[in-house]
């Protein structure tokens, strides 16, 4: 019999996140692989969701997003960055940023079009391009600085390029791209008439005075940039899968053209709770949130250094990449297997996030620090025992 699975999905297999979390559970390892907190979201938010469930609003929501949530998203974008969006036409709500990105690529790319990704990437990007029948081109961000360089991006652009996808703060490098790098993306997009999808799910997780500057705030970019974010990261409820995007009407409309047939609408009561979060859990909550994460980051970075690894201190996100050359000979996949079997820690082998130049990630390992300090202390203890 012919294989039942469509060929276009064949190269992608099972996502590394499912694979590593399964292995962590099987082996009883501390799971620093998949990026989800091992603690609950804020009590007030859980109560808001429970109120919403009991409010009688349990039927389909408006396809483009519950009016309360799209208004909250537009308000937040204005308050945070001075960006104005019409809540009813320039905001879209999706079942997570992942669905939003899929809807955007399916809604904006024709077969044969090209899309530029920076690698290492969030693994859904190339799979979405494949679903859309588009051709990905990759720009490798190289250690140690993982900077965007104009000549590298320019080389990836062809007359068929339609989209550039930019994730900042960046998973897995922890980079928060600075104005100079954003200007490179803006300049080349304007010059070549490209649209940009920005993935800003870690927008509130920045450290050491780094500032997250949305690309849409640069001159000329608001009209060509679609920007996605997500409740999961900033409010520690990754399982709710509530995402949203802001952008010009034509880009929100193009993503909507696909979204209406992918999921049609997203869980109504959770959208109401998301609106509560955006309207209510603001400056004080977010300040405490990033302070807590700074403590976790510093603790894990220190533990990795003590274990002989060389971490790249992240400027943002809840991930840290580390070079393991000094403690292990072999590939990232072999090192991660060793970590699970012998050290009791699950991590991600970053070559899963590369296509063009996997060698650039083959001596790196990614750890997530969206975990309680107790979990991180136990991980540090295990790392300390490594090799002894
Ligand atoms: N983008 C990036 C860069 C991510 O790391 C993640 C991870 N969860 C997502 C998007 C997905 O967000 P969501 O859970 O809202 O689909
Ligand atoms: N974004 C999360 C990570 O990088 C995982 C998302 C997922 O499991 N699909 O770990």
Coordinates of N, CA and C and ligand atoms in Angstrom, one line a residue, residues 15 17 33-35 122-123 171 202 233 319 353 366, ligand 2:
X15 N 7.9 16.1 16.3 CA 8.6 17.3 16.8 C 9.5 16.9 18.0
X17 N 10.1 18.4 20.5 CA 9.5 18.7 21.9 C 8.7 17.5 22.4
X33 N 13.7 20.4 28.7 CA 13.7 20.4 27.2 C 12.6 21.3 26.7
X34 N 11.3 20.8 26.6 CA 10.2 21.6 26.1 C 9.9 22.8 27.0
X35 N 9.7 23.9 26.3 CA 9.5 25.2 27.0 C 8.1 25.3 27.6
X122 N 12.2 28.2 15.4 CA 11.2 27.5 16.1 C 10.7 26.5 15.1
X123 N 10.6 25.2 15.5 CA 10.5 24.1 14.5 C 9.3 24.1 13.6
X171 N 14.1 32.4 20.3 CA 14.3 31.1 20.8 C 15.0 30.3 19.7
X202 N 8.0 36.0 23.3 CA 8.7 36.3 24.5 C 8.9 37.8 24.7
X233 N 3.2 32.2 27.1 CA 4.6 32.5 27.7 C 4.5 33.5 28.8
X319 N 15.1 30.4 27.5 CA 16.0 29.3 27.1 C 17.5 29.8 27.2
X353 N 16.8 22.5 15.0 CA 16.3 23.8 14.6 C 17.1 24.4 13.4
X366 N 20.3 23.0 24.3 CA 19.4 24.1 24.8 C 18.7 23.6 26.1
Ligands
LIG2 N1 8.2 26.6 22.0 C1 8.4 25.6 23.0 C2 9.9 25.3 23.0 O1 10.6 25.9 22.2 C3 7.7 24.3 22.6 C4 6.5 24.4 21.8 C5 6.0 23.1 21.4 O2 6.1 22.2 22.2 N2 5.5 23.0 20.2 O3 10.3 24.5 23.8

